[in-house]
Amino acid sequence: MLRAIVSMVLMTGALVSSASERRSPVGGAWVFDNAPPYPGVTMLEVTTRGGRTTGNVTTAWYGPMVMQNVKVEGDQVSFDLRNLNDKANATRRWTARLSGDRVSLVGDMWYAHVEQAGRRASADDVTARRFKFTELPALGTIAPDGQAKAPPMGWSSWNKFAEHIDDATVRAMADYLASSGLRDAGYIHVNIDDGWQGRRDSSGVLQPNEKFPDMKALADYVHSRGLKLGIYSSPGPRTCAGYQGSYGHVAQDARTFAAWGIDYLKYDLCSGEWFYSDADTVKRTYYEMGAALQATGRPVIYSLCEYGRFDVGEWGRSVGGHLWRTTGDITDQYSSMAAIGFEKNGNAAHAGPGGWNDPDMLEVGNGGMSDDEYRTHMTLWAMSAAPLLMGHDLRQTSPAMLELLTNREVIAVDQDARGVQGRAVYKDGATEIWAKPLRDGSVAIALFNRSESAAQMSFAPADAGLASLQSIRNLWQATELKVGETRFTVPAHGAVMLRVRGQPLSRNL
Ligand code: GLA
């Protein structure tokens, strides 16, 4: 009896499922005409064969995402999609409700909730939206090209303007760099970050958007001010702010940039992290653009922005990089700046003439930190031989910030020809002493107080690798100190920066 009931249930189940399959053969393609930007779902394709349903969700950011654990219930297909940047949820469940020629799609990805309605696709729709995969080249090695002997200095649009950047603002920044003395202090790069891109023309050539009417003319203008123009792209189909990336157009974009007169490229992984998620493919995608830039024959400073993944300092130079980000993004807060500057500024062994750890752009002058904190920011970056790329609206630079940014003696430490990245030689609670040996045998010393109240700090000659001191210069105050003056009151979140000379203790620092 029991057996009979069980087999009845099984039979009924089988009948129900085969009936529903017959009623609703789940298969076909649907397209979405007004996809929300992230991840930009443009098409849904579902196939049922031999009772098994498979499919893809095609997105502007990641191309086709394969459906996993597909379940069909009537006209509803539910499935998992791989989910990036959310360690707690490696996949997320999505649902497509198919009704006649319409589809409604609901799901989540990273930070975005997606709900969109689509229509059944024609064969032409499918062809037009089918993602075109490109193969990466085998990994090669790019020889040093003699650029970036010192860490690059200049200005970049992102920290202040984000996507709200345009031709007129870039020109205004160039004017200010030239007229304020910043250019002559070494800040020569004017870098347009994300948000300049428009569409590709019918030949695939990337055009700027309407905010940049003529990129070549802008480059000419920037060059006429004795400055260099930088631009930004991604190895993925979309940049971090959702603009056109270089996926499938790498060599073409490098040629476009060179033809415009671009001197600097920041290449930001962004949606490329979907395609290139291991060391091998990340190296190869950065090599691909490095080789493409080299093939243009134009010297271009190449900035790798993949947030420090896969020990980029180990291989950044060999793919043509002149600097490589060591972290995620800085924000205009002491906590963010300090976390990066003290803890995540990269392995000092990787830095040196031609290739630099990049702990991200400066926030000096953006208003979120006190003057002492900004002085610490500048001190940390100079001691770290970090690129000095200002990130504020230069027209709003206060006299105090201008003085801070143009302190020649501090800049000289950053730009020192020996190219050593300084490091902490002593840590005690919230206080740290850093040393950076310089070309002329002197040593830059920084005393950092990370606590919330002033601290008394002193240093010993041995901190600078010296047996005894012959001279001490206070760089922020531009004063010579007496040789015995090694004790300082360092303000809360503040720094004292010195350049000392003396008898060497050893050659090992
Ligand atoms: C990433 C980078 C930033 C900036 C933005 C632009 O977050 O790390 O420096 O370039 O993208 O979208």
Short mmCIF file of C-alpha atoms and ligand atoms in Angstrom, two decimals:
data_model
loop_
_atom_site.label_atom_id
_atom_site.label_comp_id
_atom_site.label_asym_id
_atom_site.label_seq_id
_atom_site.Cartn_x
_atom_site.Cartn_y
_atom_site.Cartn_z
CA MET A 1 0.00 0.00 0.00
CA LEU A 2 2.70 2.40 1.07
CA ARG A 3 4.65 1.44 -2.03
CA ALA A 4 1.63 2.16 -4.21
CA ILE A 5 1.18 5.63 -2.66
CA VAL A 6 4.88 6.44 -3.12
CA SER A 7 4.83 5.38 -6.76
CA MET A 8 1.59 7.34 -7.28
CA VAL A 9 3.23 10.46 -5.86
CA LEU A 10 6.32 9.96 -7.97
CA MET A 11 4.20 9.42 -11.05
CA THR A 12 2.08 12.46 -10.33
CA GLY A 13 5.22 14.52 -9.80
CA ALA A 14 6.63 13.32 -13.09
CA LEU A 15 3.38 14.04 -14.84
CA VAL A 16 3.13 17.52 -13.34
CA SER A 17 6.65 18.49 -14.30
CA SER A 18 6.43 17.15 -17.84
CA ALA A 19 3.05 18.83 -18.26
CA SER A 20 4.43 22.17 -17.10
CA GLU A 21 7.42 21.80 -19.41
CA ARG A 22 5.03 21.17 -22.27
CA ARG A 23 2.87 24.08 -21.23
CA SER A 24 5.84 26.41 -20.89
CA PRO A 25 8.92 25.46 -22.87
CA VAL A 26 11.34 27.85 -21.29
CA GLY A 27 13.58 29.14 -23.99
CA GLY A 28 14.41 32.19 -26.02
CA ALA A 29 16.01 35.58 -25.72
CA TRP A 30 14.72 38.80 -24.24
CA VAL A 31 16.31 42.22 -24.39
CA PHE A 32 16.16 45.26 -22.15
CA ASP A 33 16.16 48.62 -23.84
CA ASN A 34 16.66 50.90 -20.87
CA ALA A 35 18.86 48.95 -18.53
CA PRO A 36 19.86 50.70 -15.31
CA PRO A 37 23.60 51.40 -15.51
CA TYR A 38 24.88 48.74 -13.10
CA PRO A 39 25.47 45.99 -14.04
CA GLY A 40 23.64 47.06 -17.18
CA VAL A 41 21.61 43.95 -18.06
CA THR A 42 21.00 44.09 -21.79
CA MET A 43 19.84 40.56 -22.60
CA LEU A 44 18.55 37.33 -21.09
CA GLU A 45 18.98 34.05 -22.94
CA VAL A 46 17.45 30.78 -21.78
CA THR A 47 17.68 27.35 -23.39
CA THR A 48 15.95 24.15 -22.32
CA ARG A 49 17.30 20.95 -23.78
CA GLY A 50 16.63 17.42 -22.59
CA GLY A 51 14.81 18.81 -19.57
CA ARG A 52 17.82 20.90 -18.55
CA THR A 53 17.65 24.67 -18.56
CA THR A 54 20.73 26.83 -18.97
CA GLY A 55 21.24 30.48 -19.76
CA ASN A 56 23.10 33.76 -19.61
CA VAL A 57 22.41 37.25 -18.42
CA THR A 58 24.40 39.64 -20.61
CA THR A 59 25.54 42.82 -18.93
CA ALA A 60 27.36 45.95 -20.03
CA TRP A 61 29.86 45.54 -17.21
CA TYR A 62 30.69 41.87 -17.25
CA GLY A 63 29.46 40.45 -20.55
CA PRO A 64 27.47 37.21 -20.30
CA MET A 65 27.04 35.93 -16.75
CA VAL A 66 26.26 32.24 -16.68
CA MET A 67 23.17 31.12 -14.78
CA GLN A 68 23.92 28.57 -12.08
CA ASN A 69 21.53 26.27 -10.19
CA VAL A 70 18.71 27.03 -12.57
CA LYS A 71 15.23 26.14 -11.38
CA VAL A 72 12.12 26.37 -13.54
CA GLU A 73 8.68 26.68 -12.02
CA GLY A 74 6.00 27.38 -14.57
CA ASP A 75 7.02 30.57 -16.33
CA GLN A 76 9.49 31.53 -13.68
CA VAL A 77 13.21 30.82 -13.97
CA SER A 78 15.34 31.37 -10.92
CA PHE A 79 19.10 31.07 -10.87
CA ASP A 80 22.29 32.17 -9.14
CA LEU A 81 24.70 34.69 -10.59
CA ARG A 82 28.26 35.18 -9.43
CA ASN A 83 28.39 38.30 -7.28
CA LEU A 84 31.53 40.42 -7.08
CA ASN A 85 32.90 42.45 -4.20
CA ASP A 86 30.68 40.96 -1.54
CA LYS A 87 32.53 38.28 0.34
CA ALA A 88 29.45 37.31 2.35
CA ASN A 89 27.48 36.55 -0.83
CA ALA A 90 29.55 34.92 -3.54
CA THR A 91 26.38 34.45 -5.58
CA ARG A 92 22.94 36.06 -5.55
CA ARG A 93 19.62 34.55 -6.54
CA TRP A 94 17.83 36.12 -9.51
CA THR A 95 14.38 35.52 -10.95
CA ALA A 96 13.07 35.99 -14.47
CA ARG A 97 9.30 35.86 -14.90
CA LEU A 98 8.45 35.16 -18.52
CA SER A 99 5.02 36.06 -19.75
CA GLY A 100 4.41 35.91 -23.44
CA ASP A 101 6.76 38.33 -25.10
CA ARG A 102 7.58 40.14 -21.90
CA VAL A 103 10.01 39.37 -19.15
CA SER A 104 10.52 40.88 -15.74
CA LEU A 105 13.89 40.35 -14.14
CA VAL A 106 14.71 40.83 -10.47
CA GLY A 107 18.02 40.34 -8.69
CA ASP A 108 20.89 41.89 -6.81
CA MET A 109 24.51 42.44 -7.67
CA TRP A 110 27.12 43.98 -5.36
CA TYR A 111 25.42 47.21 -4.22
CA ALA A 112 22.62 47.32 -6.79
CA HIS A 113 19.08 45.95 -6.74
CA VAL A 114 17.92 45.32 -10.29
CA GLU A 115 14.30 45.20 -11.43
CA GLN A 116 13.76 45.59 -15.09
CA ALA A 117 11.26 44.71 -17.79
CA GLY A 118 12.21 43.45 -21.24
CA ARG A 119 10.77 42.25 -24.50
CA ARG A 120 11.33 39.18 -26.62
CA ALA A 121 14.32 39.66 -28.88
CA SER A 122 14.61 39.39 -32.63
CA ALA A 123 17.58 37.54 -34.12
CA ASP A 124 19.11 40.93 -34.95
CA ASP A 125 18.72 42.09 -31.35
CA VAL A 126 20.59 39.04 -30.19
CA THR A 127 23.40 39.53 -32.67
CA ALA A 128 23.73 43.19 -31.76
CA ARG A 129 23.97 42.48 -28.05
CA ARG A 130 26.06 39.36 -28.11
CA PHE A 131 29.24 40.02 -26.19
CA LYS A 132 32.46 39.83 -28.18
CA PHE A 133 35.17 38.17 -26.13
CA THR A 134 38.79 39.06 -26.79
CA GLU A 135 41.86 36.97 -26.08
CA LEU A 136 44.65 38.34 -23.94
CA PRO A 137 48.18 38.22 -25.30
CA ALA A 138 50.74 35.97 -23.68
CA LEU A 139 52.61 37.78 -20.94
CA GLY A 140 55.69 39.61 -22.17
CA THR A 141 58.18 41.99 -20.62
CA ILE A 142 58.50 45.67 -21.34
CA ALA A 143 61.93 47.19 -20.79
CA PRO A 144 62.20 50.38 -18.73
CA ASP A 145 61.76 53.47 -20.90
CA GLY A 146 63.55 55.97 -18.70
CA GLN A 147 60.40 57.83 -17.65
CA ALA A 148 59.28 58.56 -14.08
CA LYS A 149 62.78 58.74 -12.67
CA ALA A 150 61.07 60.45 -9.75
CA PRO A 151 57.47 59.91 -8.56
CA PRO A 152 55.02 61.72 -10.89
CA MET A 153 53.62 65.03 -9.63
CA GLY A 154 50.57 66.93 -10.77
CA TRP A 155 46.83 67.13 -10.36
CA SER A 156 43.98 64.69 -11.01
CA SER A 157 40.28 65.43 -11.31
CA TRP A 158 38.76 62.53 -9.37
CA ASN A 159 39.02 63.36 -5.67
CA LYS A 160 37.22 66.68 -6.02
CA PHE A 161 35.19 66.55 -9.21
CA ALA A 162 34.49 62.84 -9.69
CA GLU A 163 32.53 62.58 -12.96
CA HIS A 164 31.73 66.29 -13.01
CA ILE A 165 34.77 67.22 -14.97
CA ASP A 166 34.90 69.15 -18.23
CA ASP A 167 37.23 70.87 -20.67
CA ALA A 168 36.89 74.31 -19.07
CA THR A 169 37.74 73.01 -15.60
CA VAL A 170 40.80 71.15 -16.89
CA ARG A 171 42.00 74.33 -18.63
CA ALA A 172 41.42 76.30 -15.45
CA MET A 173 43.51 73.81 -13.49
CA ALA A 174 46.29 74.08 -16.06
CA ASP A 175 46.18 77.87 -15.82
CA TYR A 176 46.36 77.72 -12.05
CA LEU A 177 49.26 75.27 -12.04
CA ALA A 178 51.18 77.61 -14.32
CA SER A 179 50.34 80.86 -12.52
CA SER A 180 50.54 79.72 -8.88
CA GLY A 181 54.05 78.33 -8.87
CA LEU A 182 52.80 74.76 -8.52
CA ARG A 183 54.03 73.80 -11.97
CA ASP A 184 57.44 75.22 -11.22
CA ALA A 185 57.49 73.29 -7.96
CA GLY A 186 57.14 70.10 -10.04
CA TYR A 187 53.38 69.54 -10.45
CA ILE A 188 53.33 69.07 -14.21
CA HIS A 189 50.68 66.40 -14.88
CA VAL A 190 47.05 67.42 -15.44
CA ASN A 191 45.12 64.17 -15.31
CA ILE A 192 41.53 63.70 -16.40
CA ASP A 193 40.18 60.76 -14.42
CA ASP A 194 36.90 58.93 -15.08
CA GLY A 195 33.99 60.66 -16.79
CA TRP A 196 35.40 62.06 -20.04
CA GLN A 197 34.32 59.16 -22.29
CA GLY A 198 31.51 59.24 -24.83
CA ARG A 199 30.63 56.56 -27.35
CA ARG A 200 32.63 54.69 -29.94
CA ASP A 201 32.13 55.67 -33.56
CA SER A 202 31.27 53.14 -36.25
CA SER A 203 34.96 52.19 -36.52
CA GLY A 204 35.20 51.65 -32.80
CA VAL A 205 37.19 54.82 -32.12
CA LEU A 206 36.36 56.12 -28.67
CA GLN A 207 35.03 59.67 -28.64
CA PRO A 208 35.03 62.02 -25.67
CA ASN A 209 31.62 63.03 -24.35
CA GLU A 210 30.07 66.43 -24.90
CA LYS A 211 31.98 67.92 -21.98
CA PHE A 212 35.22 67.49 -23.92
CA PRO A 213 34.57 68.89 -27.39
CA ASP A 214 38.12 68.51 -28.68
CA MET A 215 40.62 66.42 -26.76
CA LYS A 216 43.51 67.23 -29.09
CA ALA A 217 42.91 70.95 -28.65
CA LEU A 218 42.79 70.46 -24.89
CA ALA A 219 46.11 68.60 -24.97
CA ASP A 220 47.61 71.40 -27.06
CA TYR A 221 46.39 73.93 -24.52
CA VAL A 222 47.79 72.00 -21.57
CA HIS A 223 51.11 71.53 -23.39
CA SER A 224 51.27 75.24 -24.17
CA ARG A 225 51.28 75.85 -20.42
CA GLY A 226 54.35 73.65 -20.00
CA LEU A 227 52.23 70.81 -18.62
CA LYS A 228 51.28 67.27 -19.59
CA LEU A 229 47.81 65.82 -20.11
CA GLY A 230 46.69 62.54 -18.57
CA ILE A 231 43.63 60.41 -19.26
CA TYR A 232 41.89 57.36 -17.82
CA SER A 233 40.51 54.03 -18.99
CA SER A 234 39.82 50.46 -17.90
CA PRO A 235 40.71 47.04 -19.29
CA GLY A 236 37.07 46.07 -18.75
CA PRO A 237 34.07 47.03 -20.87
CA ARG A 238 33.08 49.64 -18.26
CA THR A 239 35.10 52.00 -16.10
CA CYS A 240 34.37 52.26 -12.40
CA ALA A 241 31.92 55.09 -13.00
CA GLY A 242 30.24 53.11 -15.79
CA TYR A 243 31.78 54.78 -18.85
CA GLN A 244 33.22 53.00 -21.89
CA GLY A 245 36.31 50.97 -21.04
CA SER A 246 38.95 49.68 -23.43
CA TYR A 247 37.87 46.00 -23.52
CA GLY A 248 38.17 44.80 -27.11
CA HIS A 249 39.75 48.11 -28.18
CA VAL A 250 43.02 48.23 -26.30
CA ALA A 251 45.43 48.95 -29.15
CA GLN A 252 42.90 51.24 -30.80
CA ASP A 253 42.46 53.30 -27.64
CA ALA A 254 46.22 53.55 -27.08
CA ARG A 255 46.53 54.95 -30.61
CA THR A 256 43.67 57.37 -30.00
CA PHE A 257 45.28 58.63 -26.80
CA ALA A 258 48.65 59.04 -28.51
CA ALA A 259 47.06 60.89 -31.43
CA TRP A 260 45.44 63.33 -29.01
CA GLY A 261 48.80 63.99 -27.39
CA ILE A 262 48.13 62.22 -24.12
CA ASP A 263 51.15 61.84 -21.82
CA TYR A 264 49.78 59.74 -18.94
CA LEU A 265 47.25 56.91 -18.69
CA LYS A 266 45.63 55.62 -15.52
CA TYR A 267 44.32 52.15 -16.31
CA ASP A 268 41.76 51.15 -13.72
CA LEU A 269 40.66 47.50 -13.42
CA CYS A 270 36.96 48.21 -12.62
CA SER A 271 34.70 45.86 -14.60
CA GLY A 272 37.86 44.11 -15.83
CA GLU A 273 37.96 42.34 -12.47
CA TRP A 274 35.18 40.07 -13.72
CA PHE A 275 37.28 38.83 -16.63
CA TYR A 276 40.69 39.06 -14.99
CA SER A 277 40.46 37.70 -11.51
CA ASP A 278 43.74 35.86 -11.09
CA ALA A 279 47.36 36.95 -11.17
CA ASP A 280 47.99 35.61 -14.66
CA THR A 281 45.14 37.40 -16.42
CA VAL A 282 45.57 40.64 -14.45
CA LYS A 283 49.25 40.76 -15.42
CA ARG A 284 48.42 40.00 -19.04
CA THR A 285 45.72 42.63 -19.32
CA TYR A 286 48.06 45.29 -17.90
CA TYR A 287 50.80 44.06 -20.19
CA GLU A 288 48.43 44.30 -23.14
CA MET A 289 47.91 48.03 -22.63
CA GLY A 290 51.57 48.58 -21.70
CA ALA A 291 52.62 47.03 -25.01
CA ALA A 292 49.93 48.97 -26.89
CA LEU A 293 51.17 52.26 -25.43
CA GLN A 294 54.74 51.38 -26.27
CA ALA A 295 53.72 50.51 -29.83
CA THR A 296 52.40 54.04 -30.34
CA GLY A 297 55.93 55.37 -29.98
CA ARG A 298 54.69 58.16 -27.69
CA PRO A 299 56.15 58.27 -24.19
CA VAL A 300 53.19 57.80 -21.86
CA ILE A 301 53.42 57.44 -18.09
CA TYR A 302 51.45 54.28 -17.32
CA SER A 303 49.61 54.16 -13.99
CA LEU A 304 48.32 50.72 -12.95
CA CYS A 305 45.22 50.89 -10.82
CA GLU A 306 44.23 47.41 -9.65
CA TYR A 307 44.15 48.27 -5.95
CA GLY A 308 47.35 46.42 -5.07
CA ARG A 309 46.13 42.97 -6.07
CA PHE A 310 48.47 40.08 -6.76
CA ASP A 311 51.52 41.88 -5.38
CA VAL A 312 51.53 44.35 -8.26
CA GLY A 313 54.79 45.94 -7.10
CA GLU A 314 56.55 42.69 -8.00
CA TRP A 315 55.59 42.87 -11.66
CA GLY A 316 54.29 46.40 -12.32
CA ARG A 317 57.48 47.53 -14.06
CA SER A 318 57.69 44.50 -16.30
CA VAL A 319 54.30 45.28 -17.86
CA GLY A 320 55.37 48.86 -18.55
CA GLY A 321 53.98 50.46 -15.37
CA HIS A 322 55.59 53.55 -13.85
CA LEU A 323 53.37 53.55 -10.77
CA TRP A 324 50.85 51.16 -9.30
CA ARG A 325 48.15 51.67 -6.73
CA THR A 326 48.68 49.83 -3.47
CA THR A 327 45.12 50.11 -2.12
CA GLY A 328 41.49 50.97 -2.65
CA ASP A 329 40.43 54.59 -2.74
CA ILE A 330 41.49 57.32 -0.33
CA THR A 331 38.86 59.65 1.11
CA ASP A 332 39.27 63.10 2.60
CA GLN A 333 39.40 61.94 6.22
CA TYR A 334 42.33 61.46 8.54
CA SER A 335 41.34 57.85 9.24
CA SER A 336 41.38 56.91 5.55
CA MET A 337 44.56 58.81 4.77
CA ALA A 338 46.38 57.40 7.82
CA ALA A 339 45.24 53.81 7.21
CA ILE A 340 46.71 53.98 3.72
CA GLY A 341 49.76 56.13 4.41
CA PHE A 342 50.94 54.23 7.47
CA GLU A 343 49.83 50.71 6.65
CA LYS A 344 49.18 50.26 2.95
CA ASN A 345 51.75 52.30 1.10
CA GLY A 346 53.32 49.29 -0.55
CA ASN A 347 56.47 47.28 -0.19
CA ALA A 348 59.41 49.70 -0.13
CA ALA A 349 61.58 47.15 -1.93
CA HIS A 350 59.48 47.62 -5.08
CA ALA A 351 59.90 51.39 -5.35
CA GLY A 352 62.69 53.19 -7.12
CA PRO A 353 63.48 55.26 -10.20
CA GLY A 354 61.09 54.26 -12.99
CA GLY A 355 58.47 52.55 -10.79
CA TRP A 356 56.62 53.71 -7.68
CA ASN A 357 54.12 52.49 -5.14
CA ASP A 358 51.03 54.68 -5.41
CA PRO A 359 49.02 55.02 -2.19
CA ASP A 360 46.48 57.14 -4.15
CA MET A 361 46.04 60.82 -4.87
CA LEU A 362 46.34 63.63 -2.38
CA GLU A 363 43.36 65.02 -0.52
CA VAL A 364 45.27 68.11 0.65
CA GLY A 365 43.04 71.17 0.32
CA ASN A 366 39.72 69.36 0.09
CA GLY A 367 38.68 70.46 3.57
CA GLY A 368 38.13 67.20 5.44
CA MET A 369 41.32 67.31 7.50
CA SER A 370 42.99 69.86 9.74
CA ASP A 371 46.13 71.66 8.59
CA ASP A 372 48.20 69.40 10.86
CA GLU A 373 46.56 66.32 9.33
CA TYR A 374 47.23 67.56 5.81
CA ARG A 375 50.85 68.21 6.81
CA THR A 376 51.00 64.59 8.00
CA HIS A 377 49.47 63.50 4.67
CA MET A 378 52.12 65.39 2.71
CA THR A 379 54.91 64.20 5.03
CA LEU A 380 53.85 60.57 4.71
CA TRP A 381 53.61 60.74 0.93
CA ALA A 382 56.99 62.51 0.64
CA MET A 383 58.66 60.03 3.00
CA SER A 384 57.09 57.20 0.95
CA ALA A 385 58.40 58.53 -2.38
CA ALA A 386 54.75 58.47 -3.42
CA PRO A 387 53.34 60.19 -6.49
CA LEU A 388 52.10 63.67 -5.53
CA LEU A 389 48.88 64.13 -7.45
CA MET A 390 46.78 66.87 -5.95
CA GLY A 391 43.07 66.20 -5.86
CA HIS A 392 41.40 69.48 -4.94
CA ASP A 393 39.93 72.42 -6.83
CA LEU A 394 43.16 74.34 -7.29
CA ARG A 395 41.29 77.64 -7.57
CA GLN A 396 40.24 77.22 -3.94
CA THR A 397 43.77 76.64 -2.63
CA SER A 398 44.27 78.60 0.61
CA PRO A 399 47.60 80.35 1.18
CA ALA A 400 48.39 77.80 3.92
CA MET A 401 47.74 74.84 1.60
CA LEU A 402 49.71 76.46 -1.23
CA GLU A 403 52.64 76.85 1.11
CA LEU A 404 52.30 73.25 2.22
CA LEU A 405 52.09 71.91 -1.32
CA THR A 406 55.00 73.98 -2.63
CA ASN A 407 57.47 73.41 0.20
CA ARG A 408 60.53 72.76 -1.95
CA GLU A 409 62.47 70.95 0.73
CA VAL A 410 59.64 68.50 1.38
CA ILE A 411 59.13 67.96 -2.34
CA ALA A 412 62.87 67.35 -2.69
CA VAL A 413 62.58 64.46 -0.24
CA ASP A 414 59.79 62.91 -2.29
CA GLN A 415 61.63 63.45 -5.56
CA ASP A 416 65.09 62.52 -4.32
CA ALA A 417 67.14 60.89 -7.08
CA ARG A 418 68.11 57.93 -4.93
CA GLY A 419 64.49 56.89 -5.09
CA VAL A 420 64.32 55.05 -1.78
CA GLN A 421 60.88 54.64 -0.23
CA GLY A 422 61.17 55.60 3.45
CA ARG A 423 59.83 53.36 6.18
CA ALA A 424 59.18 53.25 9.88
CA VAL A 425 62.33 52.56 11.87
CA TYR A 426 60.68 52.89 15.26
CA LYS A 427 57.13 52.48 16.52
CA ASP A 428 55.84 52.96 20.02
CA GLY A 429 52.09 53.06 20.50
CA ALA A 430 50.79 55.95 18.46
CA THR A 431 54.21 57.39 17.65
CA GLU A 432 56.38 56.43 14.72
CA ILE A 433 59.78 57.53 13.46
CA TRP A 434 60.43 57.13 9.76
CA ALA A 435 63.68 57.44 7.84
CA LYS A 436 64.42 57.90 4.13
CA PRO A 437 68.04 57.96 2.99
CA LEU A 438 68.74 60.56 0.32
CA ARG A 439 71.12 60.83 -2.60
CA ASP A 440 73.53 63.28 -0.95
CA GLY A 441 74.03 61.06 2.09
CA SER A 442 71.64 63.03 4.28
CA VAL A 443 68.57 61.32 5.73
CA ALA A 444 64.98 62.55 5.93
CA ILE A 445 63.44 61.82 9.31
CA ALA A 446 59.75 62.13 10.13
CA LEU A 447 58.24 62.00 13.59
CA PHE A 448 54.58 61.05 13.44
CA ASN A 449 52.09 61.31 16.27
CA ARG A 450 48.97 59.31 15.42
CA SER A 451 47.27 60.01 18.75
CA GLU A 452 44.60 62.58 19.54
CA SER A 453 46.78 64.68 21.80
CA ALA A 454 50.19 66.30 21.43
CA ALA A 455 53.18 64.08 22.16
CA GLN A 456 56.78 64.68 23.10
CA MET A 457 59.00 62.79 20.69
CA SER A 458 62.72 62.56 20.22
CA PHE A 459 64.90 60.67 17.83
CA ALA A 460 68.39 59.24 18.05
CA PRO A 461 71.08 59.42 15.36
CA ALA A 462 70.78 55.64 14.98
CA ASP A 463 67.19 56.12 13.73
CA ALA A 464 68.79 57.80 10.71
CA GLY A 465 71.50 55.13 10.50
CA LEU A 466 74.00 57.64 11.85
CA ALA A 467 76.59 57.39 14.61
CA SER A 468 76.38 61.09 15.37
CA LEU A 469 74.67 64.19 13.99
CA GLN A 470 76.32 67.11 12.25
CA SER A 471 73.22 69.07 11.24
CA ILE A 472 69.46 69.01 11.62
CA ARG A 473 67.09 70.98 9.47
CA ASN A 474 63.38 71.34 10.18
CA LEU A 475 61.80 71.11 6.73
CA TRP A 476 58.32 72.41 7.48
CA GLN A 477 59.72 75.37 9.34
CA ALA A 478 62.73 75.83 7.05
CA THR A 479 65.03 76.35 10.02
CA GLU A 480 68.40 74.94 11.03
CA LEU A 481 68.29 73.40 14.50
CA LYS A 482 71.07 72.95 16.99
CA VAL A 483 72.58 69.47 16.79
CA GLY A 484 71.34 68.66 20.27
CA GLU A 485 67.74 69.62 19.42
CA THR A 486 66.27 66.20 18.89
CA ARG A 487 63.17 66.58 21.08
CA PHE A 488 59.94 67.89 19.61
CA THR A 489 56.36 68.50 20.54
CA VAL A 490 54.38 66.82 17.78
CA PRO A 491 50.75 67.93 17.55
CA ALA A 492 47.83 65.47 17.59
CA HIS A 493 47.71 63.65 14.21
CA GLY A 494 50.75 65.76 13.33
CA ALA A 495 54.25 65.33 11.98
CA VAL A 496 57.68 66.89 12.21
CA MET A 497 59.91 66.47 9.20
CA LEU A 498 63.68 66.84 9.35
CA ARG A 499 66.72 66.39 7.15
CA VAL A 500 69.77 65.33 9.08
CA ARG A 501 73.43 64.75 8.29
CA GLY A 502 76.06 62.96 10.27
CA GLN A 503 78.59 60.19 10.47
CA PRO A 504 77.18 56.98 8.99
CA LEU A 505 76.61 54.10 11.38
CA SER A 506 76.32 51.53 8.67
CA ARG A 507 75.46 51.46 5.01
CA ASN A 508 72.45 49.27 5.49
CA LEU A 509 69.58 51.68 6.05
C1 GLA B 1 38.33 53.81 -8.91
C2 GLA B 1 39.72 54.38 -8.68
C3 GLA B 1 39.60 55.85 -8.35
C4 GLA B 1 38.90 56.58 -9.48
C5 GLA B 1 37.55 55.96 -9.75
C6 GLA B 1 36.92 56.52 -11.01
O1 GLA B 1 37.55 53.83 -7.77
O2 GLA B 1 40.36 53.68 -7.66
O3 GLA B 1 40.89 56.40 -8.12
O4 GLA B 1 39.71 56.55 -10.62
O5 GLA B 1 37.66 54.56 -9.94
O6 GLA B 1 35.69 55.93 -11.29
#
